[in-house]
PDB file of C-alpha atoms and ligand atoms in Angstrom:
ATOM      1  CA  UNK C1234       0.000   0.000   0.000  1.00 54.00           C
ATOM      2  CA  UNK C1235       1.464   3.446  -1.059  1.00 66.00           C
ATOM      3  CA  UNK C1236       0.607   5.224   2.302  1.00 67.00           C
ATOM      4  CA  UNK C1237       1.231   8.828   0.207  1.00 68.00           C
ATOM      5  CA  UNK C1238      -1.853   7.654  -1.881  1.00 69.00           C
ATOM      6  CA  UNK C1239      -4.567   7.071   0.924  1.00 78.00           C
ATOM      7  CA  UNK C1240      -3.580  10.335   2.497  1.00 79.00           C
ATOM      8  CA  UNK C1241      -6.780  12.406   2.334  1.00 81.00           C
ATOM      9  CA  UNK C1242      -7.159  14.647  -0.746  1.00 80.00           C
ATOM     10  CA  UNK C1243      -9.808  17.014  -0.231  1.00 83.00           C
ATOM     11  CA  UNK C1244     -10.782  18.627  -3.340  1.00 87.00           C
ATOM     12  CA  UNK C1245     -11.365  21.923  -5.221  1.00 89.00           C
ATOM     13  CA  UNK C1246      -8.536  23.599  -2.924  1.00 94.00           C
ATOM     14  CA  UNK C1247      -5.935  23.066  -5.206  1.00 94.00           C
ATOM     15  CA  UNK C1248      -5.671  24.394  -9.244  1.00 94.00           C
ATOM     16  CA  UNK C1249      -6.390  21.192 -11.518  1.00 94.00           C
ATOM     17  CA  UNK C1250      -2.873  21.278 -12.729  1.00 95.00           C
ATOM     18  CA  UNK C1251      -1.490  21.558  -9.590  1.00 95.00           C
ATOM     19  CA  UNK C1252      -3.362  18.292  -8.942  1.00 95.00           C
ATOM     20  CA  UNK C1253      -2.676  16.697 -12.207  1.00 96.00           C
ATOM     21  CA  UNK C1254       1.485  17.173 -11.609  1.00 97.00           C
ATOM     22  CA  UNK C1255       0.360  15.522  -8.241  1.00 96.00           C
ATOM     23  CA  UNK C1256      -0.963  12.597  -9.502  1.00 96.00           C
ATOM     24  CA  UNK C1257       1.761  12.189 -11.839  1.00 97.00           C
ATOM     25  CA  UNK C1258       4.429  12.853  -9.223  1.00 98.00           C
ATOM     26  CA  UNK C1259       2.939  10.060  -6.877  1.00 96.00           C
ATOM     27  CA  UNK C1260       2.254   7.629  -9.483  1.00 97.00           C
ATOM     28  CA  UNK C1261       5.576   8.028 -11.436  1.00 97.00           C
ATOM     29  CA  UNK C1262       8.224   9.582  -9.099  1.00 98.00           C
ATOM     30  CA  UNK C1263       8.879  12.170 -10.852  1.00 98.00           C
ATOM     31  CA  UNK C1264       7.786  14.857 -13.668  1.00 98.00           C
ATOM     32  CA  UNK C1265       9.413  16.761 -16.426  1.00 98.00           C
ATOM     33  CA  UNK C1266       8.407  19.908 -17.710  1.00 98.00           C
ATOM     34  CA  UNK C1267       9.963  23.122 -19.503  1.00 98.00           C
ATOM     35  CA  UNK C1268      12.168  25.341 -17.787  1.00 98.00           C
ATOM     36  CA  UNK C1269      10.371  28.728 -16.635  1.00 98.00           C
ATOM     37  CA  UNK C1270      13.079  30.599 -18.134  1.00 98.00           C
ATOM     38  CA  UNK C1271      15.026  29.299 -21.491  1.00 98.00           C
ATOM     39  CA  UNK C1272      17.064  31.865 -22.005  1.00 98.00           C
ATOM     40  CA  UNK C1273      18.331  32.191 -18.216  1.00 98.00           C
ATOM     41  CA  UNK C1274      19.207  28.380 -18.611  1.00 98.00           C
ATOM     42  CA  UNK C1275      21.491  29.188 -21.724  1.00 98.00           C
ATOM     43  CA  UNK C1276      23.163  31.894 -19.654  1.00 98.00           C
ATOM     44  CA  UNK C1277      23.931  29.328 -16.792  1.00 98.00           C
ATOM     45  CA  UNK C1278      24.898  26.665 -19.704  1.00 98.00           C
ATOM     46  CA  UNK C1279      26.792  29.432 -21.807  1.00 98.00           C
ATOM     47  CA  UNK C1280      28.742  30.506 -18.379  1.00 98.00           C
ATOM     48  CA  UNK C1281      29.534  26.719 -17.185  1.00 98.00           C
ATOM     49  CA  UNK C1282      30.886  26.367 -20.892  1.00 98.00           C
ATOM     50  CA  UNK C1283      32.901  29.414 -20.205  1.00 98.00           C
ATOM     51  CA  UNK C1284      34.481  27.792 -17.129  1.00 98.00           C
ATOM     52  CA  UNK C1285      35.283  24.822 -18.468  1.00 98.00           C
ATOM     53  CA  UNK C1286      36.708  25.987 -21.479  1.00 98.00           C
ATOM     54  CA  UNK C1287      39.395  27.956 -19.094  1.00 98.00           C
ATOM     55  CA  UNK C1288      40.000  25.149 -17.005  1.00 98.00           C
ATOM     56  CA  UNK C1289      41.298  23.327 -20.249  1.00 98.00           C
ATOM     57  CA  UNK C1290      43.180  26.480 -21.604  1.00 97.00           C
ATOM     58  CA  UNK C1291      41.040  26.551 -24.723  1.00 97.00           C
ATOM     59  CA  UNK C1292      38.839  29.684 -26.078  1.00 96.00           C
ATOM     60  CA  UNK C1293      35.313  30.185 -25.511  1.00 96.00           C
ATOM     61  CA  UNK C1294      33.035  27.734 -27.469  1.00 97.00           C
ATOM     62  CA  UNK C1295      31.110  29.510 -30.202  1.00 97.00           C
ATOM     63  CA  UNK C1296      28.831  26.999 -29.779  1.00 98.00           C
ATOM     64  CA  UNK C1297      28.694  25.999 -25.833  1.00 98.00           C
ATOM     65  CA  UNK C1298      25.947  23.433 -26.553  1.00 97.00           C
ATOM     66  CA  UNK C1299      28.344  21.394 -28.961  1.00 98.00           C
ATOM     67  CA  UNK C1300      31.278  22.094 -27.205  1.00 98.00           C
ATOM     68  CA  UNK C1301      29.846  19.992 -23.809  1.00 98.00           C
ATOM     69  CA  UNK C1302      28.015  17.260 -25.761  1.00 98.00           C
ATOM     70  CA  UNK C1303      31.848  16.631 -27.528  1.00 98.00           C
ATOM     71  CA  UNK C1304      33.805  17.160 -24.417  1.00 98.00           C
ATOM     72  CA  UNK C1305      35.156  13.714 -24.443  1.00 97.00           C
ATOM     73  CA  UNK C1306      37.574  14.769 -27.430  1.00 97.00           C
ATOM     74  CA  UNK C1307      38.987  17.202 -25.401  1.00 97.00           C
ATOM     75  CA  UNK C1308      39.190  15.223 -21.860  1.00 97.00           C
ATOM     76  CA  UNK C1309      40.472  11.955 -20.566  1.00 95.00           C
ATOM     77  CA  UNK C1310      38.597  10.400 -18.110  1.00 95.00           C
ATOM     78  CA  UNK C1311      41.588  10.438 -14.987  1.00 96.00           C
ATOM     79  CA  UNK C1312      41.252  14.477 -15.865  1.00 97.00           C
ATOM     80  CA  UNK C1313      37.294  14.268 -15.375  1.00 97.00           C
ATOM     81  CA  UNK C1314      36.953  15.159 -11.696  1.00 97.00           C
ATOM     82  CA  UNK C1315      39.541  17.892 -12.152  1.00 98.00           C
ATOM     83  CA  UNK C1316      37.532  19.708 -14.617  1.00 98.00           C
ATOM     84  CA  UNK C1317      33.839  18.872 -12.480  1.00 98.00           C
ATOM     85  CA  UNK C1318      35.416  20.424  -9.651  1.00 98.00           C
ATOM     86  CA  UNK C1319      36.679  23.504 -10.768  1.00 98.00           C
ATOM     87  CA  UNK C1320      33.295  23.810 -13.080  1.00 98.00           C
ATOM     88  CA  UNK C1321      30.589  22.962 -10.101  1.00 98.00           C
ATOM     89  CA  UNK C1322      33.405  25.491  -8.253  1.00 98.00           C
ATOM     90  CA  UNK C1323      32.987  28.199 -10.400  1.00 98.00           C
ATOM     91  CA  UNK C1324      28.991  27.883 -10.758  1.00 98.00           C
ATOM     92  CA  UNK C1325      28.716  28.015  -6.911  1.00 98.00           C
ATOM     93  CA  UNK C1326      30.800  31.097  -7.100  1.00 98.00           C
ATOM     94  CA  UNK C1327      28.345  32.762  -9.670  1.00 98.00           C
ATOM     95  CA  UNK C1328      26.096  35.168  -7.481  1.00 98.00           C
ATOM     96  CA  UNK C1329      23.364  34.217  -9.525  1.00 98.00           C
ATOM     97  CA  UNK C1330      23.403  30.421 -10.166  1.00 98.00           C
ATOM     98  CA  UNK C1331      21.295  29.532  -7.320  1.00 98.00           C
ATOM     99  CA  UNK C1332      18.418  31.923  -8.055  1.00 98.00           C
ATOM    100  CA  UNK C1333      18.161  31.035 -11.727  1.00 98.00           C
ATOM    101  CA  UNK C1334      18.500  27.156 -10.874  1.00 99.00           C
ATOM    102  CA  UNK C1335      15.339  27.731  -8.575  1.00 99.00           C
ATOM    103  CA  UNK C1336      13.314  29.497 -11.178  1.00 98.00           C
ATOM    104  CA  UNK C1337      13.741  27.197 -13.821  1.00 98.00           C
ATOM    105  CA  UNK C1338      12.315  24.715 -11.737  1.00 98.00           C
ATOM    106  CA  UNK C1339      10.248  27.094  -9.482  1.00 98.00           C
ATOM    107  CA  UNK C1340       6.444  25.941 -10.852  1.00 98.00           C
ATOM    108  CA  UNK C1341       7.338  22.478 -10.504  1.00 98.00           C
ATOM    109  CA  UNK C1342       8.950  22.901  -6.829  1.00 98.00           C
ATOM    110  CA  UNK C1343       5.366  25.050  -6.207  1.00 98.00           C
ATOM    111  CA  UNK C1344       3.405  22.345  -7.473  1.00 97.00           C
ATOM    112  CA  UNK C1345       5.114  19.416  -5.761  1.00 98.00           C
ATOM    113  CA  UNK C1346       6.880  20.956  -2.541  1.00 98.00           C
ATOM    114  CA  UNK C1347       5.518  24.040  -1.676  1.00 98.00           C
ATOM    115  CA  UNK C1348       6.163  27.979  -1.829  1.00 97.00           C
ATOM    116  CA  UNK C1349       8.333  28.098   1.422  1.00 98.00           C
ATOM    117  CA  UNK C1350      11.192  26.372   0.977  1.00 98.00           C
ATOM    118  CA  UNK C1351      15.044  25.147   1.678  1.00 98.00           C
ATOM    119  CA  UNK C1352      17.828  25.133  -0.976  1.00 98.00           C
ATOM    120  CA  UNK C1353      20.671  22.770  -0.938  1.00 98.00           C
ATOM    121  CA  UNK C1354      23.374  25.302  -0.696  1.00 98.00           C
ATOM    122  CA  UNK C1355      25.490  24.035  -3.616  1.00 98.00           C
ATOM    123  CA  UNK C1356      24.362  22.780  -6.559  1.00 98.00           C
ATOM    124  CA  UNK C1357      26.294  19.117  -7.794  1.00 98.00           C
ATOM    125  CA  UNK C1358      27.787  18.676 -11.443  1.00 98.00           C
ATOM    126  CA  UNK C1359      27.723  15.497 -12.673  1.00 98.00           C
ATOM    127  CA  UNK C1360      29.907  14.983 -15.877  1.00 98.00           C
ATOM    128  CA  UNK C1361      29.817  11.379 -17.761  1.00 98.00           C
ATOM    129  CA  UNK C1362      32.188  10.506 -20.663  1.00 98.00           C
ATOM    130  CA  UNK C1363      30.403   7.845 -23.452  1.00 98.00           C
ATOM    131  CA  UNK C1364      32.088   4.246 -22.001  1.00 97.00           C
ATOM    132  CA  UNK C1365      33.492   6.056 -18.744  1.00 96.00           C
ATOM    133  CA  UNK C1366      32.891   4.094 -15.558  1.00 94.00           C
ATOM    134  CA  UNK C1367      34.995   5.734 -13.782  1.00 90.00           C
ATOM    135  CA  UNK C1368      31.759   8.440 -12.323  1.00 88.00           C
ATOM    136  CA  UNK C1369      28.851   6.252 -11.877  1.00 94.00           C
ATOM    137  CA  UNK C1370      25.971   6.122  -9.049  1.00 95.00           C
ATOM    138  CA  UNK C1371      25.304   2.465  -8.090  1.00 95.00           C
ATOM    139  CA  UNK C1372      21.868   2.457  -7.190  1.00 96.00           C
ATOM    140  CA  UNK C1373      20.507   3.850  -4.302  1.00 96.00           C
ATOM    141  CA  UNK C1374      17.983   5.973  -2.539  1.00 97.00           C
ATOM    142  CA  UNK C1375      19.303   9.170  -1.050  1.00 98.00           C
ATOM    143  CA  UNK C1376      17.000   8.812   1.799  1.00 97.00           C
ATOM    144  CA  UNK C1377      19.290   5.532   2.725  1.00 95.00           C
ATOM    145  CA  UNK C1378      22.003   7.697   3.022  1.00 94.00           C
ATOM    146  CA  UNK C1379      20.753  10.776   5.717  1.00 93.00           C
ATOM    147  CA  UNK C1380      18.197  12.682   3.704  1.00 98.00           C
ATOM    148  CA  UNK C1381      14.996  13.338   5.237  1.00 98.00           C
ATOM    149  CA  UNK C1382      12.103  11.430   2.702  1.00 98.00           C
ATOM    150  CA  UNK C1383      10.900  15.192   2.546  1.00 98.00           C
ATOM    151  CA  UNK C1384      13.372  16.558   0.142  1.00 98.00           C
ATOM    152  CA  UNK C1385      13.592  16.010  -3.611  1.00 98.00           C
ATOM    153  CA  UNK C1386      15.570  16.302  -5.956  1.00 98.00           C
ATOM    154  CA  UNK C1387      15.710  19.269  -9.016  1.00 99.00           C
ATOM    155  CA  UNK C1388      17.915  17.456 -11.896  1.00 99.00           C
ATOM    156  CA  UNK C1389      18.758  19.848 -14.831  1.00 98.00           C
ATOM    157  CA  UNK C1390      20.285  18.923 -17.987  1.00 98.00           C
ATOM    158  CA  UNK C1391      22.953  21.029 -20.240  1.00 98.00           C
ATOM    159  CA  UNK C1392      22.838  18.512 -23.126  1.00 98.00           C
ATOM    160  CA  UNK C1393      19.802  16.182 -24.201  1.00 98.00           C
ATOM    161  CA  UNK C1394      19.892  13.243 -21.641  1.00 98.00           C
ATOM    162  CA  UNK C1395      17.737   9.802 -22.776  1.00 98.00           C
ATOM    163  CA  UNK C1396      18.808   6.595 -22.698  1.00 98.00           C
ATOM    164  CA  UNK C1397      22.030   5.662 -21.188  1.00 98.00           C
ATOM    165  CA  UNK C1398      23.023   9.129 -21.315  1.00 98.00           C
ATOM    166  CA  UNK C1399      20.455   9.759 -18.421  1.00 98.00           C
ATOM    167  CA  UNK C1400      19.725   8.639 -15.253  1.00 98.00           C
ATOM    168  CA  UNK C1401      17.339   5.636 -13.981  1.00 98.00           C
ATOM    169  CA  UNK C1402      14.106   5.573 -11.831  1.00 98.00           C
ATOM    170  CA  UNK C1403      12.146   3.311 -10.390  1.00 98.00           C
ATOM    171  CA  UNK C1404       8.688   4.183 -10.474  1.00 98.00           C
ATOM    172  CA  UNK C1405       7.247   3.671  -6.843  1.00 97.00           C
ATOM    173  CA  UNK C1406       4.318   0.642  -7.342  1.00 96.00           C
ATOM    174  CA  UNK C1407       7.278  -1.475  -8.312  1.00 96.00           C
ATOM    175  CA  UNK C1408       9.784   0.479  -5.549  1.00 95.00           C
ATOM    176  CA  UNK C1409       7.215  -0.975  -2.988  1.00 94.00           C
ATOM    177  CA  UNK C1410       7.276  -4.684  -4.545  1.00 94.00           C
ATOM    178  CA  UNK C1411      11.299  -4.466  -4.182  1.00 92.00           C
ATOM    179  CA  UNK C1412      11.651  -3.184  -0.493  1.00 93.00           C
ATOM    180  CA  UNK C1413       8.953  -5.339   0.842  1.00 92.00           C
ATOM    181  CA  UNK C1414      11.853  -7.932  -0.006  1.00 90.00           C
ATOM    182  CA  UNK C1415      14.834  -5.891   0.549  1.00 89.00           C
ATOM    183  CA  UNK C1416      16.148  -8.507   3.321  1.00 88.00           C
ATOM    184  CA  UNK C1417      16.746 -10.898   0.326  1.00 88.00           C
ATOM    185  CA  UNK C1418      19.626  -8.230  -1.172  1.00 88.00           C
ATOM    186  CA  UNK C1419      21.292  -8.053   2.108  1.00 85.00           C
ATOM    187  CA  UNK C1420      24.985  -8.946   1.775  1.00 85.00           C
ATOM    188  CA  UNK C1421      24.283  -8.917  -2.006  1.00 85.00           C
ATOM    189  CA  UNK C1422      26.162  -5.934  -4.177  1.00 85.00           C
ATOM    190  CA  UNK C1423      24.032  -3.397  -5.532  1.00 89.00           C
ATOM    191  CA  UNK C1424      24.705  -5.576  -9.283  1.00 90.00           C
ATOM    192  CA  UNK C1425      21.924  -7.915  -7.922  1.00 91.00           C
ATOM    193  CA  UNK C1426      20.028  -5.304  -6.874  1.00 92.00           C
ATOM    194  CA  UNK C1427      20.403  -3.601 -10.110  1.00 95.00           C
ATOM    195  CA  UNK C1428      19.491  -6.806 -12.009  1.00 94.00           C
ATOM    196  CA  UNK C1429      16.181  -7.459  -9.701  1.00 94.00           C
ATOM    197  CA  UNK C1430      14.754  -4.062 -10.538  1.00 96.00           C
ATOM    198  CA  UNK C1431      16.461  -3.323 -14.781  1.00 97.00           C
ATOM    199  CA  UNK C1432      13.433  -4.180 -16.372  1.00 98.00           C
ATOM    200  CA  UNK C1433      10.956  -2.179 -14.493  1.00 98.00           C
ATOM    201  CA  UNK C1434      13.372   1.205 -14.342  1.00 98.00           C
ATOM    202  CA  UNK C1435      12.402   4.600 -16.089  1.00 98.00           C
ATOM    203  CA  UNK C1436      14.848   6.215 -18.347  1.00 98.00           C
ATOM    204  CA  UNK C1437      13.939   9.428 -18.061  1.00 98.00           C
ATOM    205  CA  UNK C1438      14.286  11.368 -21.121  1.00 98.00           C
ATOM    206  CA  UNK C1439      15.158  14.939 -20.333  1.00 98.00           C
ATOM    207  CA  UNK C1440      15.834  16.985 -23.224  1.00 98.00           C
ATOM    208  CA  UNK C1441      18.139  20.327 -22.625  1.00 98.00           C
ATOM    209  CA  UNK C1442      15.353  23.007 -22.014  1.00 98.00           C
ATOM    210  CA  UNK C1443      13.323  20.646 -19.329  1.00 98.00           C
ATOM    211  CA  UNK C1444      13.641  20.005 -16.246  1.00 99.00           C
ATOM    212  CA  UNK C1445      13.182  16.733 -13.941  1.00 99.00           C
ATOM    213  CA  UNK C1446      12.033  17.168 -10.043  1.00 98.00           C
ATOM    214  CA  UNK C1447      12.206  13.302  -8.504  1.00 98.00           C
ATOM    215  CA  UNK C1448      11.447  11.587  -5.486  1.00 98.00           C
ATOM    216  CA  UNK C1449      14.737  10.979  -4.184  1.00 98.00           C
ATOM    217  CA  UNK C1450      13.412   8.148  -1.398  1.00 98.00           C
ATOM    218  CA  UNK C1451      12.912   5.630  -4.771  1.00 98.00           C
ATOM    219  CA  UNK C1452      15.881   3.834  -6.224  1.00 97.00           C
ATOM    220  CA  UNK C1453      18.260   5.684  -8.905  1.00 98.00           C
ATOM    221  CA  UNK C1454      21.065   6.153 -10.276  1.00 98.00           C
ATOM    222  CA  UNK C1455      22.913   5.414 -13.818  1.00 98.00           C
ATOM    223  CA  UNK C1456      24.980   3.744 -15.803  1.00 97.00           C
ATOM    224  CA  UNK C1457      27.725   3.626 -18.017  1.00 98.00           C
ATOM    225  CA  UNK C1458      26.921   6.445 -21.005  1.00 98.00           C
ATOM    226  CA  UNK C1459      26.823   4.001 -24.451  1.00 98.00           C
ATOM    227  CA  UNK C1460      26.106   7.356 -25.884  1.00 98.00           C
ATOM    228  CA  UNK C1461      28.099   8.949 -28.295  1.00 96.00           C
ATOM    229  CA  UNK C1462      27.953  12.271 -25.917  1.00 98.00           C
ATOM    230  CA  UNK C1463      28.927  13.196 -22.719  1.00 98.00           C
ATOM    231  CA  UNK C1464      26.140  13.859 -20.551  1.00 98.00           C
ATOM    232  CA  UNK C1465      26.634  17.550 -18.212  1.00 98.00           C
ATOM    233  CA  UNK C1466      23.468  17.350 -15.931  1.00 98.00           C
ATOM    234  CA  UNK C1467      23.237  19.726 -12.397  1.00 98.00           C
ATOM    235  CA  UNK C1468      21.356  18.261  -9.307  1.00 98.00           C
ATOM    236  CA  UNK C1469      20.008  20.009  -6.043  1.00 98.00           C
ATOM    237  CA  UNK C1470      17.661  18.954  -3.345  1.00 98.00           C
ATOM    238  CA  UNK C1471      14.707  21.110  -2.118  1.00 98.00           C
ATOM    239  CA  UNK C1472      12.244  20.229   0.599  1.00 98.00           C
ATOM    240  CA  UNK C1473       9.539  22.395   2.495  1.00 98.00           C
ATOM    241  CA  UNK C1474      11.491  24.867   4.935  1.00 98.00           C
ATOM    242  CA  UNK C1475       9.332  23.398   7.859  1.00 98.00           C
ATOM    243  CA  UNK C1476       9.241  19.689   7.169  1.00 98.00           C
ATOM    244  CA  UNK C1477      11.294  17.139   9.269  1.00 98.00           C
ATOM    245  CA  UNK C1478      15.243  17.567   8.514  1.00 98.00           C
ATOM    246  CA  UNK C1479      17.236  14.387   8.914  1.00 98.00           C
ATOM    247  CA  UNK C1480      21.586  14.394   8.414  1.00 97.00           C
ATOM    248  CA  UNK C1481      21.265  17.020   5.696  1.00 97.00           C
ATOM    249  CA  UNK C1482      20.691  20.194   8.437  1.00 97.00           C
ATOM    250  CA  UNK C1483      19.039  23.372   7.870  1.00 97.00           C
ATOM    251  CA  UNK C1484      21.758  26.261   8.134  1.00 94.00           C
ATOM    252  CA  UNK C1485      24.793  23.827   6.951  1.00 96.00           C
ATOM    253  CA  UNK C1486      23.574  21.941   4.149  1.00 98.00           C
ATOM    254  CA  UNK C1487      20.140  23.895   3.620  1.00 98.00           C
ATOM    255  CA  UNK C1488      19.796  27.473   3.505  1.00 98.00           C
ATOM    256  CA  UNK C1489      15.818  28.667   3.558  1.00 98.00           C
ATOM    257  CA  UNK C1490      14.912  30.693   0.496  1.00 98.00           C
ATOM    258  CA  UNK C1491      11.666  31.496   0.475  1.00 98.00           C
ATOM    259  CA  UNK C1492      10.498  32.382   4.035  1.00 98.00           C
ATOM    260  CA  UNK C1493       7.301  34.189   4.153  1.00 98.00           C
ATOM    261  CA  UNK C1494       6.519  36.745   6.534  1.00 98.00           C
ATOM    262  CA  UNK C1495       3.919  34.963   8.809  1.00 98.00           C
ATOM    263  CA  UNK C1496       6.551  32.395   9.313  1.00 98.00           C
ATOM    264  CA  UNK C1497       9.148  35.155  10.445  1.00 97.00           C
ATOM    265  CA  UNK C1498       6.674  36.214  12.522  1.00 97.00           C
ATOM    266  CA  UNK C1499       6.164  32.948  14.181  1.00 96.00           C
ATOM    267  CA  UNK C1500       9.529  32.225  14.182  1.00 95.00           C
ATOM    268  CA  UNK C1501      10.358  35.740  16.445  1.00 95.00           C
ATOM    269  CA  UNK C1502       7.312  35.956  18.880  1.00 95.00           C
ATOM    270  CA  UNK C1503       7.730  35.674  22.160  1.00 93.00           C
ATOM    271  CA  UNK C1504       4.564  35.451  24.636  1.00 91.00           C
ATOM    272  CA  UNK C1505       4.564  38.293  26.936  1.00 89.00           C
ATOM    273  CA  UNK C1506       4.660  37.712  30.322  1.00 87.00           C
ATOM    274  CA  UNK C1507       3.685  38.874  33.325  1.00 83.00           C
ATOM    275  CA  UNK C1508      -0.054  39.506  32.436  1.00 80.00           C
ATOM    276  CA  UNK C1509      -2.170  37.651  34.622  1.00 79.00           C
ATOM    277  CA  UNK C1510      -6.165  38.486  33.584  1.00 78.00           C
TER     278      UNK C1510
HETATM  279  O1  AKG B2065      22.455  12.030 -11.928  1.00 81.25           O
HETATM  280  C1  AKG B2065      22.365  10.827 -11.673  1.00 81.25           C
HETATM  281  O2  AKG B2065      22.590   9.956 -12.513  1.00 81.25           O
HETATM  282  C2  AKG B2065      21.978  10.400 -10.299  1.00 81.25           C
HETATM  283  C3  AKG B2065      21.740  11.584  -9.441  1.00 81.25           C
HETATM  284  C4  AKG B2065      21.427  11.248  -8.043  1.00 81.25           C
HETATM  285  O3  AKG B2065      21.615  10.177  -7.542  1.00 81.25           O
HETATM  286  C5  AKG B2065      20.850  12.317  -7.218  1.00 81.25           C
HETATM  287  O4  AKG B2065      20.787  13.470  -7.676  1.00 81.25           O
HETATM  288  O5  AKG B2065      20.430  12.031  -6.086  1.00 81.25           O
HETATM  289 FE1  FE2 B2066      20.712  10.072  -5.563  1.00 81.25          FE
END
């Protein structure tokens, strides 16, 4: 039983596409939609290709989008995490990356999460050469690993990411099969795991321009790109500023956004005393 679909759900309070990216988000995990803001996603792709065009000593691309989907003719794979980390570096150092990551994906995070909300405080790069395993996510649930089941995840592509150039999902009716016998994995890798759940995964096909918000407590991760591209995809986690925090902690590895004014006033009152009636 999916516990997050007997929840009651009165109706007519929320907008009817509000409800529909609901449904969708329950049933599949995750949704996909257009970016609120194209062209403030090619400035953030047009600046990343900037900074990783320095990092190699080479000139600005003329054309950023072919310039990351070809990196892999400019980059071996033992110089990969070199270049991720002084890209992802130089994006957190932008003033503005944050704030135009969150409005690309704002509707969606309104829709799903909520309008008062925590930020990771630094967005992740993930960079895969095609036939590179060098970078790869095993499969997993974040929420395994000390994130509260509140948060998800905002995963934005800089090149067009479908099949093994993406990630995988898996979708949570069949999620629920699998960890109802997770005890049978245990002291097994995560290969068996991987081969229990392959057929039933998503692929989610995310082309550059759209963004994917997913449940982070259901199993992902990827594989090795048999692409002829490299994949350049960002990922940061949201959740609701007042839902339950677990290792990931509000002030170190979340910083609110969004707070709205009631909630500042909450958060400051003090009774006052000494007023007996
Ligand atoms: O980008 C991927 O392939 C996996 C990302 C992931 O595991 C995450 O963002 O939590
Ligand atoms: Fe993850």
């Amino acid at each position: 039983m999916n516990y997050a679909l007997t929840l009651p759900r009165p109706e007519g309070f929320l907008h009817p596409d509000e409800v529909a990216l609901g449904e969708q988000y329950l049933e599949q995990g995750h949704v996909i939609a257009p970016v609120a803001d194209p062209g403030a996603l090619d400035r953030l792709r047009d600046a990343m290709a900037v900074i990783a065009a320095r990092h190699l000593g080479l000139e600005p691309a003329k054309d950023p989008s072919a310039f990351l989907d070809d990196i892999h003719s400019q980059v071996e794979a033992v110089a990969l995490n070199a270049l991720r980390m002084a890209v992802i570096n130089g994006v957190n150092d932008l003033p503005w990356a944050r704030k135009v990551y969150f409005e690309l994906a704002r509707p969606l995070l309104e829709a799903i999460v909520g309008n008062e909300l925590a930020m990771q405080r630094r967005l992740n790069l993930s960079i895969q050469l095609p036939g590179d395993d060098s970078s790869l996510l095993a499969v997993h649930a974040d929420v395994w690993d000390g994130d509260s089941p509140f948060e998800v995840v905002v995963w934005l592509p800089f090149v067009d990411c479908y099949d093994t150039k993406t990630m995988f999902l898996l979708p949570p009716d069949k999620g629920q099969l699998v960890e109802a016998r997770m005890a049978d994995f245990d002291g097994a890798g995560t290969d068996d795991l991987f081969a229990a759940i392959e057929d039933d995964l998503i692929w989610v096909d995310v082309p550059y321009g759209s963004v994917l918000l997913f449940n982070q407590n259901l199993m992902h991760g990827n594989r090795i790109n048999r692409e002829g591209s490299t994949r350049w995809t960002m990922n940061c986690r949201f959740k609701a500023l007042f839902s339950p925090y677990a290792g990931k902690r509000l002030g170190e590895f979340f910083e609110p956004i969004t707070v709205r004014p009631a909630s500042r006033v909450g958060m400051s009152h003090e009774l006052p005393g000494g007023f007996v009636e």
